[in-house]
Short mmCIF file of C-alpha atoms in Angstrom, two decimals:
data_model
loop_
_atom_site.label_atom_id
_atom_site.label_comp_id
_atom_site.label_asym_id
_atom_site.label_seq_id
_atom_site.Cartn_x
_atom_site.Cartn_y
_atom_site.Cartn_z
CA UNK A 1 -17.85 18.76 -45.36
CA UNK A 2 -16.60 22.07 -44.19
CA UNK A 3 -13.17 23.68 -45.02
CA UNK A 4 -11.82 26.29 -42.66
CA UNK A 5 -8.69 27.25 -40.62
CA UNK A 6 -8.56 27.69 -36.79
CA UNK A 7 -6.07 28.75 -33.63
CA UNK A 8 -4.23 31.62 -33.69
CA UNK A 9 -3.72 34.19 -36.85
CA UNK A 10 0.08 33.37 -36.73
CA UNK A 11 -0.48 29.32 -36.59
CA UNK A 12 -3.37 28.47 -38.80
CA UNK A 13 -4.54 25.17 -39.08
CA UNK A 14 -6.17 23.83 -41.96
CA UNK A 15 -8.74 21.46 -41.42
CA UNK A 16 -11.72 19.13 -42.46
CA UNK A 17 -15.11 18.98 -41.00
CA UNK A 18 -16.83 15.51 -41.64
CA UNK A 19 -20.05 15.42 -40.10
CA UNK A 20 -22.00 12.25 -38.88
CA UNK A 21 -24.79 10.94 -40.43
CA UNK A 22 -27.59 12.72 -39.20
CA UNK A 23 -29.79 9.74 -38.88
CA UNK A 24 -26.33 7.52 -37.11
CA UNK A 25 -25.06 10.48 -34.25
CA UNK A 26 -23.22 8.94 -32.01
CA UNK A 27 -22.48 12.45 -29.84
CA UNK A 28 -18.68 11.30 -30.21
CA UNK A 29 -15.72 12.94 -32.22
CA UNK A 30 -13.21 11.71 -33.86
CA UNK A 31 -9.67 13.42 -34.65
CA UNK A 32 -7.15 12.54 -37.78
CA UNK A 33 -3.43 12.99 -36.65
CA UNK A 34 -1.91 12.44 -39.74
CA UNK A 35 2.08 11.48 -40.24
CA UNK A 36 4.51 13.84 -41.93
CA UNK A 37 6.74 14.61 -44.98
CA UNK A 38 6.02 11.72 -47.61
CA UNK A 39 4.56 10.21 -45.59
CA UNK A 40 1.83 11.96 -45.23
CA UNK A 41 1.58 13.19 -49.11
CA UNK A 42 1.48 9.46 -49.31
CA UNK A 43 -1.51 9.12 -46.59
CA UNK A 44 -3.90 12.02 -47.59
CA UNK A 45 -6.57 9.81 -49.59
CA UNK A 46 -6.82 7.50 -47.08
CA UNK A 47 -6.85 9.88 -44.30
CA UNK A 48 -9.90 11.75 -46.62
CA UNK A 49 -11.77 8.69 -47.92
CA UNK A 50 -12.01 7.30 -43.46
CA UNK A 51 -12.85 9.83 -42.86
CA UNK A 52 -15.07 10.06 -45.24
CA UNK A 53 -16.93 5.96 -43.71
CA UNK A 54 -16.42 7.57 -40.75
CA UNK A 55 -18.82 10.54 -40.86
CA UNK A 56 -21.38 7.61 -42.21
CA UNK A 57 -20.93 5.91 -39.87
CA UNK A 58 -22.21 8.47 -37.62
CA UNK A 59 -18.61 10.39 -35.86
CA UNK A 60 -18.12 14.39 -35.73
CA UNK A 61 -14.14 13.40 -37.46
CA UNK A 62 -11.42 16.54 -38.13
CA UNK A 63 -9.25 15.95 -40.39
CA UNK A 64 -6.64 18.55 -40.30
CA UNK A 65 -2.63 19.86 -40.76
CA UNK A 66 -0.99 20.74 -38.40
CA UNK A 67 1.68 23.62 -38.09
CA UNK A 68 4.08 23.74 -40.66
CA UNK A 69 2.57 20.75 -43.10
CA UNK A 70 -0.24 20.53 -45.04
CA UNK A 71 -2.22 24.01 -45.93
CA UNK A 72 -1.31 24.67 -42.55
CA UNK A 73 0.35 28.06 -41.92
CA UNK A 74 4.47 27.31 -41.83
CA UNK A 75 7.20 25.57 -42.72
CA UNK A 76 7.50 22.40 -42.35
CA UNK A 77 11.86 22.66 -40.29
CA UNK A 78 10.48 25.86 -37.83
CA UNK A 79 7.88 23.18 -36.74
CA UNK A 80 8.34 19.93 -33.96
CA UNK A 81 6.77 17.47 -31.92
CA UNK A 82 5.36 20.11 -29.47
CA UNK A 83 4.14 23.01 -31.29
CA UNK A 84 2.56 19.33 -32.98
CA UNK A 85 1.10 17.70 -30.15
CA UNK A 86 -0.32 21.11 -29.00
CA UNK A 87 -1.77 20.97 -32.68
CA UNK A 88 -3.23 18.13 -31.68
CA UNK A 89 -4.45 19.86 -28.45
CA UNK A 90 -6.46 22.38 -30.30
CA UNK A 91 -8.51 19.61 -33.13
CA UNK A 92 -9.71 18.13 -30.70
CA UNK A 93 -10.60 21.42 -28.76
CA UNK A 94 -12.68 22.60 -32.38
CA UNK A 95 -13.92 19.02 -32.83
CA UNK A 96 -15.43 19.38 -29.39
CA UNK A 97 -16.62 23.25 -30.68
CA UNK A 98 -17.60 21.85 -33.49
CA UNK A 99 -20.40 19.02 -32.91
CA UNK A 100 -20.90 19.68 -29.26
CA UNK A 101 -19.36 17.43 -27.61
CA UNK A 102 -17.30 15.66 -24.88
CA UNK A 103 -15.42 12.26 -26.23
CA UNK A 104 -13.82 12.34 -28.32
CA UNK A 105 -10.89 9.24 -30.40
CA UNK A 106 -7.88 9.78 -32.03
CA UNK A 107 -6.47 8.14 -34.76
CA UNK A 108 -2.89 8.28 -35.62
CA UNK A 109 -0.42 7.03 -37.79
CA UNK A 110 3.45 6.55 -37.65
CA UNK A 111 4.58 10.73 -35.65
CA UNK A 112 0.48 11.13 -35.83
CA UNK A 113 0.12 8.31 -34.03
CA UNK A 114 3.15 8.70 -31.58
CA UNK A 115 1.90 12.69 -30.63
CA UNK A 116 -1.80 10.64 -30.70
CA UNK A 117 -1.24 8.64 -27.59
CA UNK A 118 0.59 12.28 -26.23
CA UNK A 119 -2.05 13.80 -26.60
CA UNK A 120 -3.93 11.42 -24.69
CA UNK A 121 -1.51 11.36 -21.90
CA UNK A 122 -2.72 15.26 -21.46
CA UNK A 123 -6.13 15.32 -21.73
CA UNK A 124 -8.81 13.32 -20.08
CA UNK A 125 -11.26 13.70 -23.10
CA UNK A 126 -9.71 11.60 -25.15
CA UNK A 127 -11.45 8.15 -24.40
CA UNK A 128 -10.52 6.33 -27.76
CA UNK A 129 -6.97 6.14 -29.38
CA UNK A 130 -5.35 4.43 -32.60
CA UNK A 131 -1.97 3.63 -32.57
CA UNK A 132 -1.49 2.67 -36.36
CA UNK A 133 2.55 2.26 -36.84
CA UNK A 134 3.33 4.64 -34.29
CA UNK A 135 6.99 5.95 -33.76
CA UNK A 136 8.12 3.97 -31.14
CA UNK A 137 11.51 5.81 -31.32
CA UNK A 138 12.66 9.18 -32.62
CA UNK A 139 15.95 8.00 -33.63
CA UNK A 140 15.19 5.05 -35.05
CA UNK A 141 12.70 6.67 -37.04
CA UNK A 142 15.15 9.23 -38.40
CA UNK A 143 17.47 6.53 -39.69
CA UNK A 144 14.71 4.71 -41.03
CA UNK A 145 13.40 7.63 -43.33
CA UNK A 146 17.32 8.91 -44.16
CA UNK A 147 18.05 4.97 -45.32
CA UNK A 148 15.04 5.23 -47.40
CA UNK A 149 16.67 8.80 -48.83
CA UNK A 150 19.44 7.13 -49.38
CA UNK A 151 18.26 4.12 -51.27
CA UNK A 152 15.79 6.79 -54.09
CA UNK A 153 18.67 8.70 -54.53
CA UNK A 154 20.74 5.47 -55.12
CA UNK A 155 18.46 4.05 -57.71
CA UNK A 156 17.96 8.28 -60.14
CA UNK A 157 18.80 8.51 -62.68
CA UNK A 158 20.31 11.06 -64.12
CA UNK A 159 22.88 11.35 -60.61
CA UNK A 160 21.42 14.35 -58.46
CA UNK A 161 23.89 16.86 -56.20
CA UNK A 162 24.88 15.12 -53.40
CA UNK A 163 21.71 15.55 -50.53
CA UNK A 164 22.79 13.99 -47.05
CA UNK A 165 21.08 14.43 -43.71
CA UNK A 166 23.36 15.11 -40.30
CA UNK A 167 22.67 16.20 -36.99
CA UNK A 168 23.45 19.48 -39.09
CA UNK A 169 19.60 19.36 -40.61
CA UNK A 170 19.52 18.79 -44.20
CA UNK A 171 16.18 16.84 -46.30
CA UNK A 172 15.09 13.82 -46.29
CA UNK A 173 12.08 12.35 -49.89
CA UNK A 174 11.11 15.76 -50.68
CA UNK A 175 11.30 18.04 -47.21
CA UNK A 176 13.98 20.22 -45.55
CA UNK A 177 15.24 19.13 -41.27
CA UNK A 178 16.46 21.59 -39.73
CA UNK A 179 18.87 21.05 -37.01
CA UNK A 180 16.15 21.65 -34.41
CA UNK A 181 13.86 19.36 -35.63
CA UNK A 182 15.93 16.55 -35.30
CA UNK A 183 16.81 16.80 -32.27
CA UNK A 184 13.53 17.57 -31.25
CA UNK A 185 12.03 14.11 -33.02
CA UNK A 186 14.79 12.30 -32.17
CA UNK A 187 14.02 13.04 -28.37
CA UNK A 188 10.16 10.99 -29.89
CA UNK A 189 10.10 8.26 -27.02
CA UNK A 190 6.71 6.61 -26.75
CA UNK A 191 7.42 3.74 -24.19
CA UNK A 192 8.60 6.94 -21.84
CA UNK A 193 5.20 8.26 -22.11
CA UNK A 194 2.31 7.50 -18.91
CA UNK A 195 -1.30 8.44 -17.93
CA UNK A 196 -2.43 7.75 -20.52
CA UNK A 197 -6.17 8.56 -20.19
CA UNK A 198 -7.74 6.71 -22.67
CA UNK A 199 -10.55 3.36 -22.21
CA UNK A 200 -9.29 1.83 -24.95
CA UNK A 201 -6.51 0.99 -27.49
CA UNK A 202 -6.11 -0.49 -30.68
CA UNK A 203 -2.11 -1.52 -32.02
CA UNK A 204 -2.40 -1.49 -35.87
CA UNK A 205 0.51 -2.99 -37.18
CA UNK A 206 1.21 -3.41 -40.82
CA UNK A 207 5.40 -4.38 -40.88
CA UNK A 208 7.00 -6.57 -37.76
CA UNK A 209 8.71 -4.78 -35.14
CA UNK A 210 9.75 -5.47 -31.20
CA UNK A 211 8.78 -1.98 -30.69
CA UNK A 212 5.56 -3.09 -31.10
CA UNK A 213 5.57 -5.44 -28.78
CA UNK A 214 7.42 -3.34 -26.39
CA UNK A 215 4.75 -0.38 -26.56
CA UNK A 216 2.45 -3.79 -26.00
CA UNK A 217 3.75 -4.17 -22.70
CA UNK A 218 4.13 -0.43 -21.53
CA UNK A 219 0.71 -0.01 -21.97
CA UNK A 220 -0.35 -3.00 -20.25
CA UNK A 221 2.35 -2.65 -17.93
CA UNK A 222 0.51 0.69 -16.80
CA UNK A 223 -3.43 -1.11 -16.61
CA UNK A 224 -4.30 -0.39 -19.90
CA UNK A 225 -6.28 -3.25 -21.82
CA UNK A 226 -4.47 -3.08 -25.69
CA UNK A 227 -6.21 -4.32 -28.84
CA UNK A 228 -3.31 -6.37 -31.30
CA UNK A 229 -3.98 -5.82 -35.40
CA UNK A 230 -1.09 -7.06 -37.43
CA UNK A 231 -1.78 -6.79 -41.57
CA UNK A 232 -0.75 -6.70 -44.73
CA UNK A 233 -0.31 -4.44 -47.27
CA UNK A 234 -1.64 -1.17 -44.77
CA UNK A 235 1.74 0.18 -45.13
CA UNK A 236 0.71 3.00 -47.37
CA UNK A 237 3.17 5.30 -46.14
CA UNK A 238 6.72 3.80 -47.53
CA UNK A 239 4.69 1.09 -50.90
CA UNK A 240 5.66 1.50 -53.70
CA UNK A 241 8.42 2.50 -56.11
CA UNK A 242 7.56 6.21 -56.54
CA UNK A 243 7.90 9.20 -54.23
CA UNK A 244 4.63 10.71 -53.92
CA UNK A 245 2.52 7.44 -54.79
CA UNK A 246 -1.04 7.94 -53.39
CA UNK A 247 -2.96 3.57 -52.51
CA UNK A 248 -5.43 2.37 -50.54
CA UNK A 249 -5.47 0.54 -47.71
CA UNK A 250 -8.90 -0.60 -47.36
CA UNK A 251 -7.92 -3.23 -44.59
CA UNK A 252 -6.74 -1.36 -42.78
CA UNK A 253 -9.65 1.51 -43.11
CA UNK A 254 -11.52 -1.02 -42.22
CA UNK A 255 -10.87 -2.78 -39.18
CA UNK A 256 -10.82 1.21 -37.45
CA UNK A 257 -13.73 1.54 -38.11
CA UNK A 258 -14.41 -1.40 -37.51
CA UNK A 259 -13.19 -0.63 -33.91
CA UNK A 260 -14.10 2.74 -33.26
CA UNK A 261 -18.28 1.02 -33.81
CA UNK A 262 -17.82 -1.65 -31.78
CA UNK B 1 -0.12 37.40 -46.42
CA UNK B 2 -3.27 35.83 -45.61
CA UNK B 3 -5.17 32.42 -46.90
CA UNK B 4 -8.69 31.31 -46.88
CA UNK B 5 -10.18 27.51 -47.77
CA UNK B 6 -13.18 28.24 -50.70
CA UNK B 7 -15.92 25.58 -51.03
CA UNK B 8 -16.56 26.79 -55.11
CA UNK B 9 -18.00 25.01 -58.53
CA UNK B 10 -21.48 23.30 -59.08
CA UNK B 11 -22.70 23.35 -55.69
CA UNK B 12 -19.77 23.60 -53.43
CA UNK B 13 -18.43 20.91 -54.61
CA UNK B 14 -14.33 21.42 -55.69
CA UNK B 15 -11.87 23.30 -52.61
CA UNK B 16 -9.22 25.31 -52.57
CA UNK B 17 -7.31 27.80 -50.69
CA UNK B 18 -6.38 31.00 -51.80
CA UNK B 19 -3.81 32.69 -51.16
CA UNK B 20 -3.27 36.81 -50.86
CA UNK B 21 -0.57 38.84 -51.09
CA UNK B 22 -0.83 41.77 -48.23
CA UNK B 23 -2.39 44.74 -49.29
CA UNK B 24 -0.12 47.92 -49.68
CA UNK B 25 2.29 44.46 -51.69
CA UNK B 26 -0.83 43.41 -54.33
CA UNK B 27 0.09 44.03 -57.67
CA UNK B 28 -3.20 44.40 -58.83
CA UNK B 29 -1.55 44.42 -63.34
CA UNK B 30 -0.61 40.97 -62.63
CA UNK B 31 -2.41 37.73 -63.23
CA UNK B 32 -3.78 35.33 -60.34
CA UNK B 33 -1.79 32.52 -60.67
CA UNK B 34 -4.05 29.20 -60.77
CA UNK B 35 -1.73 26.03 -59.82
CA UNK B 36 -3.38 22.69 -61.23
CA UNK B 37 -3.11 19.09 -59.69
CA UNK B 38 -0.19 17.15 -60.23
CA UNK B 39 -1.91 13.08 -60.74
CA UNK B 40 -4.23 12.02 -58.18
CA UNK B 41 -1.79 13.78 -55.38
CA UNK B 42 -4.07 16.80 -53.24
CA UNK B 43 -3.26 20.02 -53.29
CA UNK B 44 -0.09 21.75 -51.78
CA UNK B 45 2.04 19.58 -54.64
CA UNK B 46 4.58 16.00 -54.07
CA UNK B 47 6.36 17.50 -51.66
CA UNK B 48 3.66 20.10 -50.89
CA UNK B 49 5.84 22.44 -52.97
CA UNK B 50 2.31 24.35 -54.22
CA UNK B 51 2.51 25.41 -50.85
CA UNK B 52 6.09 27.19 -50.95
CA UNK B 53 5.54 28.32 -54.58
CA UNK B 54 1.77 29.61 -53.56
CA UNK B 55 3.28 31.85 -50.34
CA UNK B 56 6.43 33.07 -52.73
CA UNK B 57 4.40 34.21 -55.65
CA UNK B 58 2.20 36.10 -52.81
CA UNK B 59 5.22 38.06 -51.62
CA UNK B 60 5.88 39.09 -54.75
CA UNK B 61 2.64 40.92 -54.93
CA UNK B 62 0.79 38.24 -56.92
CA UNK B 63 -2.98 36.40 -55.77
CA UNK B 64 -3.05 32.84 -56.02
CA UNK B 65 -5.74 29.51 -55.63
CA UNK B 66 -4.76 25.71 -55.84
CA UNK B 67 -7.01 23.47 -55.77
CA UNK B 68 -8.23 20.18 -55.55
CA UNK B 69 -9.76 18.82 -59.60
CA UNK B 70 -13.06 16.70 -59.32
CA UNK B 71 -12.55 13.80 -57.46
CA UNK B 72 -8.95 14.17 -55.83
CA UNK B 73 -8.09 15.47 -52.13
CA UNK B 74 -11.03 17.22 -50.84
CA UNK B 75 -12.96 18.18 -53.58
CA UNK B 76 -15.89 14.98 -54.95
CA UNK B 77 -16.19 12.93 -57.29
CA UNK B 78 -17.69 14.29 -60.62
CA UNK B 79 -19.88 11.63 -61.56
CA UNK B 80 -20.68 13.37 -64.76
CA UNK B 81 -20.30 11.47 -68.03
CA UNK B 82 -17.78 13.73 -68.91
CA UNK B 83 -13.96 13.00 -69.58
CA UNK B 84 -11.03 13.88 -66.97
CA UNK B 85 -9.63 16.51 -69.97
CA UNK B 86 -13.38 18.47 -70.28
CA UNK B 87 -14.23 17.51 -66.06
CA UNK B 88 -11.11 19.37 -65.04
CA UNK B 89 -10.54 22.06 -68.03
CA UNK B 90 -13.96 23.08 -66.82
CA UNK B 91 -12.64 22.63 -62.77
CA UNK B 92 -10.41 25.86 -63.82
CA UNK B 93 -12.75 27.63 -66.00
CA UNK B 94 -15.07 27.78 -62.58
CA UNK B 95 -12.68 28.52 -60.25
CA UNK B 96 -11.58 31.62 -62.19
CA UNK B 97 -15.59 32.52 -62.71
CA UNK B 98 -15.17 32.23 -58.33
CA UNK B 99 -12.20 34.45 -58.67
CA UNK B 100 -13.33 37.28 -60.96
CA UNK B 101 -16.57 37.35 -58.24
CA UNK B 102 -14.43 37.08 -55.27
CA UNK B 103 -11.49 38.70 -55.64
CA UNK B 104 -12.26 40.60 -58.96
CA UNK B 105 -9.88 39.66 -60.37
CA UNK B 106 -9.85 38.59 -64.86
CA UNK B 107 -7.01 37.88 -66.18
CA UNK B 108 -5.44 34.47 -64.91
CA UNK B 109 -1.97 32.45 -65.59
CA UNK B 110 -2.08 28.95 -64.72
CA UNK B 111 0.83 26.41 -63.46
CA UNK B 112 0.82 22.54 -62.92
CA UNK B 113 3.11 19.12 -62.94
CA UNK B 114 2.57 15.84 -65.72
CA UNK B 115 -1.53 16.03 -65.58
CA UNK B 116 -1.98 19.25 -64.28
CA UNK B 117 0.60 21.44 -67.17
CA UNK B 118 -2.00 19.25 -69.57
CA UNK B 119 -5.15 20.97 -67.98
CA UNK B 120 -3.01 24.29 -67.85
CA UNK B 121 -2.34 23.81 -71.63
CA UNK B 122 -5.80 22.80 -72.43
CA UNK B 123 -8.03 25.46 -71.21
CA UNK B 124 -5.70 27.90 -72.39
CA UNK B 125 -6.50 27.11 -75.62
CA UNK B 126 -10.57 27.40 -74.93
CA UNK B 127 -10.54 30.33 -72.65
CA UNK B 128 -9.15 33.67 -73.47
CA UNK B 129 -8.66 35.19 -69.22
CA UNK B 130 -5.67 32.93 -69.89
CA UNK B 131 -2.99 35.12 -70.75
CA UNK B 132 -0.59 32.86 -69.77
CA UNK B 133 0.76 28.66 -69.04
CA UNK B 134 3.25 27.68 -67.70
CA UNK B 135 2.86 23.92 -68.51
CA UNK B 136 5.87 21.67 -65.57
CA UNK B 137 6.72 18.13 -67.18
CA UNK B 138 3.69 18.33 -69.76
CA UNK B 139 2.95 15.74 -72.20
CA UNK B 140 4.44 12.17 -71.00
CA UNK B 141 4.52 10.06 -74.44
CA UNK B 142 5.64 6.52 -73.90
CA UNK B 143 8.81 7.48 -76.05
CA UNK B 144 11.49 4.85 -77.11
CA UNK B 145 14.13 7.18 -75.72
CA UNK B 146 12.42 7.34 -72.39
CA UNK B 147 11.60 3.74 -72.49
CA UNK B 148 15.73 3.51 -72.91
CA UNK B 149 16.50 5.63 -69.82
CA UNK B 150 13.54 4.45 -67.21
CA UNK B 151 14.78 0.46 -67.63
CA UNK B 152 18.73 2.46 -68.69
CA UNK B 153 20.10 1.62 -64.74
CA UNK B 154 18.00 -2.60 -65.27
CA UNK B 155 19.69 -2.52 -68.47
CA UNK B 156 23.38 -2.26 -67.26
CA UNK B 157 23.95 -3.89 -64.10
CA UNK B 158 26.32 -7.14 -64.52
CA UNK B 159 23.71 -8.33 -61.73
CA UNK B 160 20.82 -8.11 -64.18
CA UNK B 161 22.97 -9.91 -67.04
CA UNK B 162 23.90 -12.54 -65.15
CA UNK B 163 20.22 -13.53 -64.18
CA UNK B 164 19.91 -13.97 -67.94
CA UNK B 165 20.87 -17.28 -67.50
CA UNK B 166 19.55 -18.07 -64.42
CA UNK B 167 16.02 -17.63 -66.27
CA UNK B 168 15.26 -14.53 -63.18
CA UNK B 169 16.46 -11.58 -65.70
CA UNK B 170 13.89 -9.12 -66.28
CA UNK B 171 16.36 -7.68 -69.92
CA UNK B 172 14.82 -9.29 -72.57
CA UNK B 173 11.03 -8.08 -71.40
CA UNK B 174 12.25 -4.74 -70.74
CA UNK B 175 14.02 -4.63 -75.12
CA UNK B 176 10.45 -6.68 -76.30
CA UNK B 177 8.72 -3.04 -74.28
CA UNK B 178 10.95 -0.94 -76.39
CA UNK B 179 10.90 -3.14 -79.54
CA UNK B 180 7.59 -3.04 -79.53
CA UNK B 181 7.38 0.61 -79.19
CA UNK B 182 9.36 1.45 -81.81
CA UNK B 183 7.20 -1.00 -84.54
CA UNK B 184 4.28 0.99 -82.94
CA UNK B 185 5.69 4.34 -83.87
CA UNK B 186 6.86 3.19 -87.31
CA UNK B 187 3.29 1.71 -88.34
CA UNK B 188 1.24 4.70 -87.38
CA UNK B 189 -0.15 6.64 -89.70
CA UNK B 190 -1.56 10.54 -88.79
CA UNK B 191 -4.58 9.48 -91.19
CA UNK B 192 -5.74 6.89 -88.82
CA UNK B 193 -7.64 7.10 -85.55
CA UNK B 194 -7.09 4.27 -84.27
CA UNK B 195 -5.36 3.32 -80.91
CA UNK B 196 -2.20 2.88 -81.93
CA UNK B 197 -2.13 6.43 -83.22
CA UNK B 198 -3.16 8.17 -80.02
CA UNK B 199 0.45 8.82 -79.70
CA UNK B 200 0.68 10.56 -83.09
CA UNK B 201 -2.54 12.32 -83.18
CA UNK B 202 -1.54 14.65 -79.44
CA UNK B 203 1.51 14.72 -80.98
CA UNK B 204 0.18 16.99 -84.20
CA UNK B 205 -2.91 18.59 -81.46
CA UNK B 206 0.33 19.83 -79.38
CA UNK B 207 1.80 21.09 -82.31
CA UNK B 208 -1.93 22.84 -83.75
CA UNK B 209 -2.76 24.32 -79.96
CA UNK B 210 1.25 25.49 -79.42
CA UNK B 211 1.03 27.30 -82.53
CA UNK B 212 -2.85 29.14 -81.46
CA UNK B 213 -0.89 30.10 -78.22
CA UNK B 214 1.84 31.42 -79.23
CA UNK B 215 0.06 33.57 -81.57
CA UNK B 216 -2.55 35.30 -79.22
CA UNK B 217 0.82 36.04 -77.87
CA UNK B 218 0.14 33.56 -74.37
CA UNK B 219 3.86 34.37 -72.08
CA UNK B 220 4.31 30.32 -72.36
CA UNK B 221 7.02 29.19 -70.23
CA UNK B 222 7.76 25.59 -70.35
CA UNK B 223 9.88 23.66 -68.36
CA UNK B 224 11.21 20.03 -68.20
CA UNK B 225 12.87 17.31 -65.04
CA UNK B 226 14.66 15.07 -66.98
CA UNK B 227 13.48 12.66 -64.76
CA UNK B 228 9.89 12.60 -66.83
CA UNK B 229 9.03 11.27 -69.42
CA UNK B 230 7.77 14.11 -71.30
CA UNK B 231 11.64 15.64 -70.62
CA UNK B 232 11.75 12.81 -74.32
CA UNK B 233 9.39 14.95 -75.07
CA UNK B 234 11.00 17.93 -74.77
CA UNK B 235 14.03 16.14 -76.17
CA UNK B 236 12.02 14.24 -79.44
CA UNK B 237 9.00 16.34 -80.30
CA UNK B 238 9.06 19.54 -78.83
CA UNK B 239 12.58 21.16 -79.29
CA UNK B 240 12.73 20.04 -82.91
CA UNK B 241 8.98 20.43 -83.60
CA UNK B 242 7.03 23.10 -81.34
CA UNK B 243 9.80 25.54 -80.32
CA UNK B 244 10.87 26.86 -83.80
CA UNK B 245 6.95 27.64 -84.01
CA UNK B 246 6.77 30.30 -81.38
CA UNK B 247 5.85 33.86 -82.33
CA UNK B 248 5.38 34.90 -78.56
CA UNK B 249 6.51 37.65 -77.15
CA UNK B 250 7.39 36.12 -74.24
CA UNK B 251 8.85 32.32 -74.76
CA UNK B 252 10.86 30.36 -73.24
CA UNK B 253 11.73 26.99 -72.25
CA UNK B 254 13.28 25.56 -69.03
CA UNK B 255 15.59 22.23 -68.74
CA UNK B 256 16.44 21.01 -65.13
CA UNK B 257 18.50 18.44 -65.98
CA UNK B 258 19.23 16.43 -62.39
CA UNK B 259 16.07 17.33 -61.07
CA UNK B 260 13.17 14.25 -61.04
CA UNK B 261 9.60 14.68 -62.09
CA UNK B 262 8.61 15.16 -58.34
CA UNK B 263 11.50 17.91 -57.34
CA UNK B 264 12.49 16.27 -54.82
CA UNK B 265 15.67 18.04 -53.65
CA UNK B 266 14.67 21.65 -51.96
CA UNK B 267 17.55 22.75 -54.81
CA UNK B 268 15.18 21.76 -57.28
CA UNK B 269 12.27 22.45 -55.93
CA UNK B 270 13.36 26.25 -55.39
CA UNK B 271 15.23 26.52 -58.85
CA UNK B 272 11.11 25.12 -60.60
CA UNK B 273 9.82 27.92 -58.15
CA UNK B 274 11.96 30.76 -58.97
CA UNK B 275 11.42 29.95 -62.78
CA UNK B 276 7.76 30.25 -61.46
CA UNK B 277 8.00 33.42 -60.13
CA UNK B 278 10.09 35.09 -63.02
CA UNK B 279 7.81 33.80 -65.54
CA UNK B 280 4.31 34.98 -63.63
CA UNK B 281 6.14 38.17 -62.67
CA UNK B 282 8.83 39.53 -65.14
CA UNK B 283 10.06 42.23 -62.28
CA UNK B 284 10.83 40.39 -59.10
#
């Protein structure tokens, strides 16, 4: 594995490149698209493990942190989906250069999956798309994480100062949310995205949601073949009673690897 | 500010991020600060606090390095037979060696939350390049006070007591844990090295270690959050047995009465970062 910063000097992104097993090089890249906020913290270990396993399976793999997240430059509340989408494009170019390859798959979790699908409508090199519990509707997502935040606050002893999320901003599960960031996330709507370039799509579902059914109809309606897989015990981004917990959903990781190596 | 991704240690198996202040802003008289992992969370820390902390310290002219211990984040596993503490203390020393070689820095301060705090304490005991530590929620021993507090909410809700009569209650199991712990502590004797006495021995070791560091005049700042088991060590061990021993010129204790162990709220994050800045850069 090699670690480095890439991108423009004032908005450097952190990257970790996992090379393919030398005897199994498939001449294909994979970019992993993280979730954000507390979900990023919870899934980092799983994504590192997934990247390692995909490298062993013969892929050139790039994990990276979007602007304002993880080790990348910038503050979380100053970033947003437009910036992160540009970062995904940059990461695709980076893995193409790094591995001297053309074809790239995107694997995303939660908002990472949302960004991956949006990127796949713009970048012709994207051959395969893995959408793991994608955020289909930004408004529902905000309500969900705010509900989780309030639930966490209610369970806390001793009681901390009041903390809420409104249209004007606030904080959610350890991360600041500016008015601008809230507005940009709220506008995310995957069922408006068309022109997906990827030939294959895997929809990995670890929660029951009508959103996934609608997304499947939307993608199928535009002529895309979607493989769907329901998994239990893959909600690493929300499971467990403590914030910052780190879990490993082996069943989900194996499902992704098996599908990508088919 | 400039940041670099660095691989270091034996076979370059450890990964960290070096945060450098602007050249014109660099305080060469101040030690570099090394920030240590909190449990299994990678080097960005809980809620990305370590990233903010490193950048605010760099803005004050301090060089900062935050890295992953073996088997955490992006660092490779350590397959040696060394204990958790031995290999992680060795990793902090490898980080110091690397910073001396790359940046010509020869003195260091360390901080970290939870297990990172424990390692900073043990590293400082054996490496004299370390001139200060700021352990955050260090040594979480399962004291009776902690257990009572952890289960307080479930013990005081009417629903919980109602469940007692339907056979679904956790009340008995919670009380059993608390009383087992009280018995455990009463039966332990200092001369006994068996497992039940590990806590007593650890307490004695903390007191001895603290005395060593205070005598060496390290810059010591101990920080406790109310939401951590360590907070009760502060009440039962630290404040009564350890702090009175201090002969250090620079010694302080902070306790954040409403903060949780992960410093989740923005208010608590800034409170923590300000305390660390005051410790690392006395003039800031």
